[in-house]
Amino acid sequence: MSMQVEVEAVDITPEECLESGWTTAISKRKLHGASERDAHASLIQRNGISGGGRALTSVKKRLIAAWRLPRLPREHYRVIVRPGGGMNVKNVSQIKVAHALTLAAQLSPAEIADDIVCPNPTQNIFVVSTLAEKNARAYSKVEAITVRKASYEVSSYLAGPDNTCKGVLRGVDMDFNHEQLSSMIVQPKSPRALQVKRIKNTTTVIVLFDGLKVPNYVMCGQSMLRCTLYRRQIDACYACRRLGLRANLCPTPEDVICRSCGKASPSKDHVCTSECALCEGPHPTVDRICRQRFQVPYVDRQRRRERQRTKSPASTGTEHLQSRSRSPSRGRTGQPVPRSSSKRSRFRSRGCSRSKVPSAVRLQTPPADDTRLADFVKETPSMVTRKVPPLSEHGAARIAQFEHENALLRSAFEHLQAEVAELKLTTASSPSQSPPPSGTADVPIEIPSEAPADERPTKKRALSQPLRDEGLEDLKSDFSKFINDTKEFQAELRNTFKSLSEAFSTA
């Protein structure tokens, strides 16, 4: 895959920075794959893409999409094979090329069982994906292959590992060799630096970092050097003027096309007006002054995707929270807000957003006094405006279940209150029996002398309250216990609801 680094007053080609590959960081694996869409070279030629309705960005997007490879196994090593000698990757037999690479690497059929050879016609290269490190190193040492009795020189190197990024250091003296640079930069002070490589005979050094973040400064010995993000440049063949292809990999070097105007087979005294095939600017194709020649770095694209994935659930939920108006909502740019196709949220705000910024959601804060959860749900306490993501289906179902249970408990509580009131009225209407006096007057009894006096029976004391009062006390105690249990359950529901609200607000 063609790569270039921008240096002050110096153009850097891919072989200058990727001569032997990133061998020391070969154990890294890619976390995300990419997809490829095959694009014909004539679409990006000057004669083939000229037209009034052509969008400049579409050409660049199609070109970048054509560079991408199919989804290869993440745990594989990848070797880039650049054929020379006029080999056209699009027309040559891929099976014969794979067989020629196997013979040149001196690998047996059993060793290449898991290997994959994938062509990229736009860049005119082959990508070899292999699971074994031994095979990857063998492929990277191939210098020539033979296809149909024709010999072609190739340059192979190990691709940079996945989940890594590259930075550029400038002003590094030429006195330090590769080993000295590695020991000065790959050190404990720079724990994320994996490998370094100098750009031929220049003071520019490329550093490979672990992860998708390039530090602003890198320690080189005791010196702190400024580090900038590596930017990939769109290539253009100086011979055929095709975008995405380098001159040393051109399959048709004999078909010369003017780089400035796109005229085929121009004469030596040809005079023309320069027009870039990428941006249509008044300069040669992909010249140094072309503003479209650099791609957005992969690190920036990855961060944009992550931010988009982070914002998409919140924006989808807030779009459902907005009430539908008869007139479309408009932002400052005058463009309508896109409507999400996902399920509608069960909550909806009363206001209509006038911009693409997610609308604010109103949350109810529970009152300070001890009120029932049903009253808290029904009443409208003080409102607090806060931006929170929408409730999930599971959280909404749990809240609905709590509300249903609370309604049942409240109805039972009201029923018991009515029964208690009835009992109180019944008790008040019937007069209670007054207890007999504590002491009684002695009554003289005539006892015959001849017969012994019988034992006087023990008097029974009247009950202080009727039996009906005892049942009422039991009922009151049971009811008090039920009320206490209900209050505890309501407190538990209130705490659960509060924790759910805090969890959704911090999500």
PDB file of N, CA and C in Angstrom, residues 196-278:
ATOM      1  N   VAL A 196      11.833   2.669  14.952  1.00  0.00           N
ATOM      2  CA  VAL A 196      12.170   3.906  14.246  1.00  0.00           C
ATOM      3  C   VAL A 196      12.811   3.554  12.915  1.00  0.00           C
ATOM      4  N   LYS A 197      12.721   4.498  11.988  1.00  0.00           N
ATOM      5  CA  LYS A 197      13.323   4.293  10.672  1.00  0.00           C
ATOM      6  C   LYS A 197      13.630   5.650  10.058  1.00  0.00           C
ATOM      7  N   ARG A 198      14.864   5.792   9.560  1.00  0.00           N
ATOM      8  CA  ARG A 198      15.274   7.048   8.932  1.00  0.00           C
ATOM      9  C   ARG A 198      14.871   7.038   7.461  1.00  0.00           C
ATOM     10  N   ILE A 199      14.522   8.224   6.951  1.00  0.00           N
ATOM     11  CA  ILE A 199      14.175   8.379   5.540  1.00  0.00           C
ATOM     12  C   ILE A 199      15.458   8.600   4.748  1.00  0.00           C
ATOM     13  N   LYS A 200      16.046   7.519   4.314  1.00  0.00           N
ATOM     14  CA  LYS A 200      17.281   7.525   3.529  1.00  0.00           C
ATOM     15  C   LYS A 200      18.309   8.504   4.092  1.00  0.00           C
ATOM     16  N   ASN A 201      18.800   9.412   3.266  1.00  0.00           N
ATOM     17  CA  ASN A 201      19.844  10.344   3.691  1.00  0.00           C
ATOM     18  C   ASN A 201      19.244  11.699   4.067  1.00  0.00           C
ATOM     19  N   THR A 202      18.269  11.680   4.932  1.00  0.00           N
ATOM     20  CA  THR A 202      17.633  12.913   5.392  1.00  0.00           C
ATOM     21  C   THR A 202      17.662  12.944   6.915  1.00  0.00           C
ATOM     22  N   THR A 203      17.284  14.053   7.465  1.00  0.00           N
ATOM     23  CA  THR A 203      17.210  14.195   8.922  1.00  0.00           C
ATOM     24  C   THR A 203      15.813  13.894   9.458  1.00  0.00           C
ATOM     25  N   THR A 204      15.002  13.250   8.646  1.00  0.00           N
ATOM     26  CA  THR A 204      13.634  12.909   9.038  1.00  0.00           C
ATOM     27  C   THR A 204      13.571  11.444   9.436  1.00  0.00           C
ATOM     28  N   VAL A 205      12.892  11.184  10.545  1.00  0.00           N
ATOM     29  CA  VAL A 205      12.778   9.827  11.087  1.00  0.00           C
ATOM     30  C   VAL A 205      11.302   9.533  11.327  1.00  0.00           C
ATOM     31  N   ILE A 206      10.896   8.332  10.957  1.00  0.00           N
ATOM     32  CA  ILE A 206       9.531   7.871  11.216  1.00  0.00           C
ATOM     33  C   ILE A 206       9.556   6.982  12.452  1.00  0.00           C
ATOM     34  N   VAL A 207       8.613   7.221  13.357  1.00  0.00           N
ATOM     35  CA  VAL A 207       8.505   6.439  14.595  1.00  0.00           C
ATOM     36  C   VAL A 207       7.150   5.742  14.593  1.00  0.00           C
ATOM     37  N   LEU A 208       7.172   4.464  14.894  1.00  0.00           N
ATOM     38  CA  LEU A 208       5.945   3.675  14.986  1.00  0.00           C
ATOM     39  C   LEU A 208       5.524   3.595  16.449  1.00  0.00           C
ATOM     40  N   PHE A 209       4.269   3.971  16.725  1.00  0.00           N
ATOM     41  CA  PHE A 209       3.755   4.009  18.094  1.00  0.00           C
ATOM     42  C   PHE A 209       2.667   2.960  18.285  1.00  0.00           C
ATOM     43  N   ASP A 210       2.594   2.459  19.489  1.00  0.00           N
ATOM     44  CA  ASP A 210       1.527   1.536  19.857  1.00  0.00           C
ATOM     45  C   ASP A 210       0.257   2.327  20.161  1.00  0.00           C
ATOM     46  N   GLY A 211      -0.869   1.879  19.612  1.00  0.00           N
ATOM     47  CA  GLY A 211      -2.119   2.597  19.807  1.00  0.00           C
ATOM     48  C   GLY A 211      -2.382   3.579  18.678  1.00  0.00           C
ATOM     49  N   LEU A 212      -3.478   4.294  18.784  1.00  0.00           N
ATOM     50  CA  LEU A 212      -3.924   5.210  17.734  1.00  0.00           C
ATOM     51  C   LEU A 212      -3.784   6.669  18.155  1.00  0.00           C
ATOM     52  N   LYS A 213      -2.738   6.976  18.906  1.00  0.00           N
ATOM     53  CA  LYS A 213      -2.502   8.351  19.330  1.00  0.00           C
ATOM     54  C   LYS A 213      -1.020   8.659  19.221  1.00  0.00           C
ATOM     55  N   VAL A 214      -0.710   9.727  18.494  1.00  0.00           N
ATOM     56  CA  VAL A 214       0.675  10.155  18.316  1.00  0.00           C
ATOM     57  C   VAL A 214       0.986  11.225  19.351  1.00  0.00           C
ATOM     58  N   PRO A 215       2.023  11.032  20.165  1.00  0.00           N
ATOM     59  CA  PRO A 215       2.354  12.056  21.169  1.00  0.00           C
ATOM     60  C   PRO A 215       2.884  13.318  20.507  1.00  0.00           C
ATOM     61  N   ASN A 216       2.731  14.421  21.186  1.00  0.00           N
ATOM     62  CA  ASN A 216       3.217  15.696  20.647  1.00  0.00           C
ATOM     63  C   ASN A 216       4.739  15.804  20.714  1.00  0.00           C
ATOM     64  N   TYR A 217       5.336  15.146  21.701  1.00  0.00           N
ATOM     65  CA  TYR A 217       6.787  15.190  21.866  1.00  0.00           C
ATOM     66  C   TYR A 217       7.295  13.783  22.153  1.00  0.00           C
ATOM     67  N   VAL A 218       8.516  13.525  21.667  1.00  0.00           N
ATOM     68  CA  VAL A 218       9.159  12.224  21.842  1.00  0.00           C
ATOM     69  C   VAL A 218      10.565  12.470  22.366  1.00  0.00           C
ATOM     70  N   MET A 219      10.942  11.666  23.341  1.00  0.00           N
ATOM     71  CA  MET A 219      12.294  11.767  23.893  1.00  0.00           C
ATOM     72  C   MET A 219      13.278  11.043  22.987  1.00  0.00           C
ATOM     73  N   CYS A 220      14.307  11.775  22.552  1.00  0.00           N
ATOM     74  CA  CYS A 220      15.405  11.198  21.773  1.00  0.00           C
ATOM     75  C   CYS A 220      16.671  11.396  22.597  1.00  0.00           C
ATOM     76  N   GLY A 221      17.018  10.379  23.370  1.00  0.00           N
ATOM     77  CA  GLY A 221      18.077  10.536  24.346  1.00  0.00           C
ATOM     78  C   GLY A 221      17.603  11.431  25.470  1.00  0.00           C
ATOM     79  N   GLN A 222      18.300  12.548  25.666  1.00  0.00           N
ATOM     80  CA  GLN A 222      17.875  13.527  26.659  1.00  0.00           C
ATOM     81  C   GLN A 222      17.131  14.705  26.027  1.00  0.00           C
ATOM     82  N   SER A 223      16.946  14.664  24.712  1.00  0.00           N
ATOM     83  CA  SER A 223      16.294  15.768  24.002  1.00  0.00           C
ATOM     84  C   SER A 223      14.825  15.432  23.759  1.00  0.00           C
ATOM     85  N   MET A 224      13.996  16.453  23.863  1.00  0.00           N
ATOM     86  CA  MET A 224      12.569  16.308  23.582  1.00  0.00           C
ATOM     87  C   MET A 224      12.290  16.933  22.219  1.00  0.00           C
ATOM     88  N   LEU A 225      11.909  16.078  21.258  1.00  0.00           N
ATOM     89  CA  LEU A 225      11.690  16.515  19.886  1.00  0.00           C
ATOM     90  C   LEU A 225      10.199  16.575  19.585  1.00  0.00           C
ATOM     91  N   ARG A 226       9.843  17.532  18.750  1.00  0.00           N
ATOM     92  CA  ARG A 226       8.458  17.677  18.313  1.00  0.00           C
ATOM     93  C   ARG A 226       8.096  16.547  17.348  1.00  0.00           C
ATOM     94  N   CYS A 227       6.929  15.928  17.562  1.00  0.00           N
ATOM     95  CA  CYS A 227       6.473  14.809  16.735  1.00  0.00           C
ATOM     96  C   CYS A 227       5.145  15.195  16.088  1.00  0.00           C
ATOM     97  N   THR A 228       5.038  14.984  14.784  1.00  0.00           N
ATOM     98  CA  THR A 228       3.813  15.289  14.041  1.00  0.00           C
ATOM     99  C   THR A 228       3.227  14.008  13.465  1.00  0.00           C
ATOM    100  N   LEU A 229       1.949  14.080  13.136  1.00  0.00           N
ATOM    101  CA  LEU A 229       1.240  12.912  12.626  1.00  0.00           C
ATOM    102  C   LEU A 229       1.638  12.629  11.182  1.00  0.00           C
ATOM    103  N   TYR A 230       1.841  11.353  10.891  1.00  0.00           N
ATOM    104  CA  TYR A 230       2.160  10.912   9.538  1.00  0.00           C
ATOM    105  C   TYR A 230       0.930  11.059   8.645  1.00  0.00           C
ATOM    106  N   ARG A 231       1.106  11.646   7.473  1.00  0.00           N
ATOM    107  CA  ARG A 231       0.002  11.835   6.538  1.00  0.00           C
ATOM    108  C   ARG A 231       0.313  11.113   5.229  1.00  0.00           C
ATOM    109  N   ARG A 232      -0.657  10.358   4.765  1.00  0.00           N
ATOM    110  CA  ARG A 232      -0.490   9.595   3.537  1.00  0.00           C
ATOM    111  C   ARG A 232      -0.860  10.458   2.338  1.00  0.00           C
ATOM    112  N   GLN A 233      -0.049  10.370   1.290  1.00  0.00           N
ATOM    113  CA  GLN A 233      -0.247  11.195   0.109  1.00  0.00           C
ATOM    114  C   GLN A 233      -0.804  10.351  -1.029  1.00  0.00           C
ATOM    115  N   ILE A 234      -1.696  10.943  -1.813  1.00  0.00           N
ATOM    116  CA  ILE A 234      -2.238  10.263  -2.989  1.00  0.00           C
ATOM    117  C   ILE A 234      -1.185  10.274  -4.084  1.00  0.00           C
ATOM    118  N   ASP A 235      -0.882   9.094  -4.605  1.00  0.00           N
ATOM    119  CA  ASP A 235       0.148   8.969  -5.632  1.00  0.00           C
ATOM    120  C   ASP A 235      -0.439   9.230  -7.014  1.00  0.00           C
ATOM    121  N   ALA A 236       0.429   9.571  -7.927  1.00  0.00           N
ATOM    122  CA  ALA A 236       0.061   9.740  -9.334  1.00  0.00           C
ATOM    123  C   ALA A 236       1.244   9.315 -10.186  1.00  0.00           C
ATOM    124  N   CYS A 237       0.973   8.498 -11.199  1.00  0.00           N
ATOM    125  CA  CYS A 237       2.039   8.013 -12.073  1.00  0.00           C
ATOM    126  C   CYS A 237       2.479   9.134 -13.007  1.00  0.00           C
ATOM    127  N   TYR A 238       3.776   9.363 -13.073  1.00  0.00           N
ATOM    128  CA  TYR A 238       4.295  10.411 -13.945  1.00  0.00           C
ATOM    129  C   TYR A 238       4.248   9.997 -15.414  1.00  0.00           C
ATOM    130  N   ALA A 239       4.099   8.680 -15.674  1.00  0.00           N
ATOM    131  CA  ALA A 239       4.079   8.208 -17.060  1.00  0.00           C
ATOM    132  C   ALA A 239       2.666   8.225 -17.644  1.00  0.00           C
ATOM    133  N   CYS A 240       1.723   7.565 -16.950  1.00  0.00           N
ATOM    134  CA  CYS A 240       0.362   7.448 -17.495  1.00  0.00           C
ATOM    135  C   CYS A 240      -0.646   8.369 -16.818  1.00  0.00           C
ATOM    136  N   ARG A 241      -0.223   9.139 -15.826  1.00  0.00           N
ATOM    137  CA  ARG A 241      -1.084  10.127 -15.148  1.00  0.00           C
ATOM    138  C   ARG A 241      -2.245   9.487 -14.395  1.00  0.00           C
ATOM    139  N   ARG A 242      -2.126   8.247 -14.058  1.00  0.00           N
ATOM    140  CA  ARG A 242      -3.188   7.581 -13.309  1.00  0.00           C
ATOM    141  C   ARG A 242      -3.010   7.853 -11.820  1.00  0.00           C
ATOM    142  N   LEU A 243      -4.113   8.130 -11.157  1.00  0.00           N
ATOM    143  CA  LEU A 243      -4.085   8.379  -9.723  1.00  0.00           C
ATOM    144  C   LEU A 243      -4.048   7.056  -8.969  1.00  0.00           C
ATOM    145  N   GLY A 244      -3.385   7.090  -7.817  1.00  0.00           N
ATOM    146  CA  GLY A 244      -3.284   5.892  -6.986  1.00  0.00           C
ATOM    147  C   GLY A 244      -2.196   4.943  -7.413  1.00  0.00           C
ATOM    148  N   LEU A 245      -1.386   5.321  -8.355  1.00  0.00           N
ATOM    149  CA  LEU A 245      -0.344   4.443  -8.895  1.00  0.00           C
ATOM    150  C   LEU A 245       0.957   5.211  -8.968  1.00  0.00           C
ATOM    151  N   ARG A 246       2.043   4.517  -8.622  1.00  0.00           N
ATOM    152  CA  ARG A 246       3.365   5.137  -8.679  1.00  0.00           C
ATOM    153  C   ARG A 246       4.052   4.777  -9.983  1.00  0.00           C
ATOM    154  N   ALA A 247       5.012   5.606 -10.388  1.00  0.00           N
ATOM    155  CA  ALA A 247       5.643   5.440 -11.697  1.00  0.00           C
ATOM    156  C   ALA A 247       6.416   4.131 -11.788  1.00  0.00           C
ATOM    157  N   ASN A 248       7.079   3.700 -10.707  1.00  0.00           N
ATOM    158  CA  ASN A 248       7.859   2.468 -10.774  1.00  0.00           C
ATOM    159  C   ASN A 248       6.984   1.219 -10.795  1.00  0.00           C
ATOM    160  N   LEU A 249       5.664   1.368 -10.563  1.00  0.00           N
ATOM    161  CA  LEU A 249       4.747   0.233 -10.617  1.00  0.00           C
ATOM    162  C   LEU A 249       3.791   0.326 -11.798  1.00  0.00           C
ATOM    163  N   CYS A 250       4.030   1.224 -12.725  1.00  0.00           N
ATOM    164  CA  CYS A 250       3.124   1.422 -13.849  1.00  0.00           C
ATOM    165  C   CYS A 250       3.154   0.204 -14.768  1.00  0.00           C
ATOM    166  N   PRO A 251       1.989  -0.394 -15.086  1.00  0.00           N
ATOM    167  CA  PRO A 251       1.978  -1.563 -15.972  1.00  0.00           C
ATOM    168  C   PRO A 251       2.164  -1.196 -17.443  1.00  0.00           C
ATOM    169  N   THR A 252       1.963   0.061 -17.789  1.00  0.00           N
ATOM    170  CA  THR A 252       2.117   0.495 -19.193  1.00  0.00           C
ATOM    171  C   THR A 252       3.024   1.717 -19.246  1.00  0.00           C
ATOM    172  N   PRO A 253       4.304   1.536 -18.971  1.00  0.00           N
ATOM    173  CA  PRO A 253       5.201   2.709 -18.984  1.00  0.00           C
ATOM    174  C   PRO A 253       5.418   3.279 -20.376  1.00  0.00           C
ATOM    175  N   GLU A 254       5.121   2.495 -21.423  1.00  0.00           N
ATOM    176  CA  GLU A 254       5.321   2.999 -22.784  1.00  0.00           C
ATOM    177  C   GLU A 254       4.223   3.972 -23.213  1.00  0.00           C
ATOM    178  N   ASP A 255       3.051   3.902 -22.554  1.00  0.00           N
ATOM    179  CA  ASP A 255       1.960   4.823 -22.895  1.00  0.00           C
ATOM    180  C   ASP A 255       2.129   6.112 -22.091  1.00  0.00           C
ATOM    181  N   VAL A 256       2.832   7.043 -22.668  1.00  0.00           N
ATOM    182  CA  VAL A 256       3.149   8.284 -21.974  1.00  0.00           C
ATOM    183  C   VAL A 256       1.997   9.273 -22.148  1.00  0.00           C
ATOM    184  N   ILE A 257       1.604   9.885 -21.039  1.00  0.00           N
ATOM    185  CA  ILE A 257       0.555  10.903 -21.032  1.00  0.00           C
ATOM    186  C   ILE A 257       1.102  12.117 -20.298  1.00  0.00           C
ATOM    187  N   CYS A 258       0.803  13.279 -20.807  1.00  0.00           N
ATOM    188  CA  CYS A 258       1.286  14.512 -20.185  1.00  0.00           C
ATOM    189  C   CYS A 258       0.708  14.639 -18.784  1.00  0.00           C
ATOM    190  N   ARG A 259       1.564  14.859 -17.846  1.00  0.00           N
ATOM    191  CA  ARG A 259       1.131  14.963 -16.454  1.00  0.00           C
ATOM    192  C   ARG A 259       0.332  16.237 -16.200  1.00  0.00           C
ATOM    193  N   SER A 260       0.587  17.261 -16.986  1.00  0.00           N
ATOM    194  CA  SER A 260      -0.061  18.548 -16.745  1.00  0.00           C
ATOM    195  C   SER A 260      -1.451  18.627 -17.358  1.00  0.00           C
ATOM    196  N   CYS A 261      -1.575  18.252 -18.646  1.00  0.00           N
ATOM    197  CA  CYS A 261      -2.858  18.426 -19.328  1.00  0.00           C
ATOM    198  C   CYS A 261      -3.541  17.119 -19.669  1.00  0.00           C
ATOM    199  N   GLY A 262      -2.844  15.984 -19.622  1.00  0.00           N
ATOM    200  CA  GLY A 262      -3.454  14.697 -19.917  1.00  0.00           C
ATOM    201  C   GLY A 262      -3.428  14.314 -21.380  1.00  0.00           C
ATOM    202  N   LYS A 263      -2.661  14.980 -22.204  1.00  0.00           N
ATOM    203  CA  LYS A 263      -2.583  14.642 -23.621  1.00  0.00           C
ATOM    204  C   LYS A 263      -1.729  13.405 -23.808  1.00  0.00           C
ATOM    205  N   ALA A 264      -2.205  12.475 -24.655  1.00  0.00           N
ATOM    206  CA  ALA A 264      -1.483  11.228 -24.898  1.00  0.00           C
ATOM    207  C   ALA A 264      -0.337  11.459 -25.875  1.00  0.00           C
ATOM    208  N   SER A 265       0.805  10.832 -25.583  1.00  0.00           N
ATOM    209  CA  SER A 265       2.008  10.879 -26.421  1.00  0.00           C
ATOM    210  C   SER A 265       2.357  12.309 -26.822  1.00  0.00           C
ATOM    211  N   PRO A 266       2.637  13.149 -25.866  1.00  0.00           N
ATOM    212  CA  PRO A 266       2.966  14.534 -26.217  1.00  0.00           C
ATOM    213  C   PRO A 266       4.363  14.620 -26.829  1.00  0.00           C
ATOM    214  N   SER A 267       4.553  15.624 -27.637  1.00  0.00           N
ATOM    215  CA  SER A 267       5.866  15.844 -28.240  1.00  0.00           C
ATOM    216  C   SER A 267       6.790  16.536 -27.254  1.00  0.00           C
ATOM    217  N   LYS A 268       8.064  16.620 -27.631  1.00  0.00           N
ATOM    218  CA  LYS A 268       9.034  17.221 -26.724  1.00  0.00           C
ATOM    219  C   LYS A 268       8.786  18.722 -26.544  1.00  0.00           C
ATOM    220  N   ASP A 269       8.362  19.384 -27.612  1.00  0.00           N
ATOM    221  CA  ASP A 269       8.095  20.820 -27.516  1.00  0.00           C
ATOM    222  C   ASP A 269       6.629  21.104 -27.199  1.00  0.00           C
ATOM    223  N   HIS A 270       6.000  20.165 -26.505  1.00  0.00           N
ATOM    224  CA  HIS A 270       4.579  20.311 -26.184  1.00  0.00           C
ATOM    225  C   HIS A 270       4.392  21.433 -25.163  1.00  0.00           C
ATOM    226  N   VAL A 271       3.461  22.329 -25.442  1.00  0.00           N
ATOM    227  CA  VAL A 271       3.125  23.429 -24.544  1.00  0.00           C
ATOM    228  C   VAL A 271       1.654  23.280 -24.166  1.00  0.00           C
ATOM    229  N   CYS A 272       1.373  23.319 -22.861  1.00  0.00           N
ATOM    230  CA  CYS A 272      -0.001  23.089 -22.410  1.00  0.00           C
ATOM    231  C   CYS A 272      -0.277  23.917 -21.158  1.00  0.00           C
ATOM    232  N   THR A 273      -1.519  23.885 -20.786  1.00  0.00           N
ATOM    233  CA  THR A 273      -1.959  24.534 -19.553  1.00  0.00           C
ATOM    234  C   THR A 273      -2.191  23.463 -18.502  1.00  0.00           C
ATOM    235  N   SER A 274      -1.558  23.610 -17.372  1.00  0.00           N
ATOM    236  CA  SER A 274      -1.643  22.582 -16.327  1.00  0.00           C
ATOM    237  C   SER A 274      -3.040  22.540 -15.728  1.00  0.00           C
ATOM    238  N   GLU A 275      -3.495  21.326 -15.493  1.00  0.00           N
ATOM    239  CA  GLU A 275      -4.777  21.101 -14.823  1.00  0.00           C
ATOM    240  C   GLU A 275      -4.684  19.792 -14.044  1.00  0.00           C
ATOM    241  N   CYS A 276      -4.879  19.869 -12.739  1.00  0.00           N
ATOM    242  CA  CYS A 276      -4.749  18.693 -11.872  1.00  0.00           C
ATOM    243  C   CYS A 276      -5.926  17.750 -12.116  1.00  0.00           C
ATOM    244  N   ALA A 277      -5.633  16.453 -12.257  1.00  0.00           N
ATOM    245  CA  ALA A 277      -6.686  15.447 -12.456  1.00  0.00           C
ATOM    246  C   ALA A 277      -7.455  15.162 -11.184  1.00  0.00           C
ATOM    247  N   LEU A 278      -6.934  15.606 -10.035  1.00  0.00           N
ATOM    248  CA  LEU A 278      -7.613  15.342  -8.768  1.00  0.00           C
ATOM    249  C   LEU A 278      -8.498  16.506  -8.339  1.00  0.00           C
TER     250      LEU A 278
END
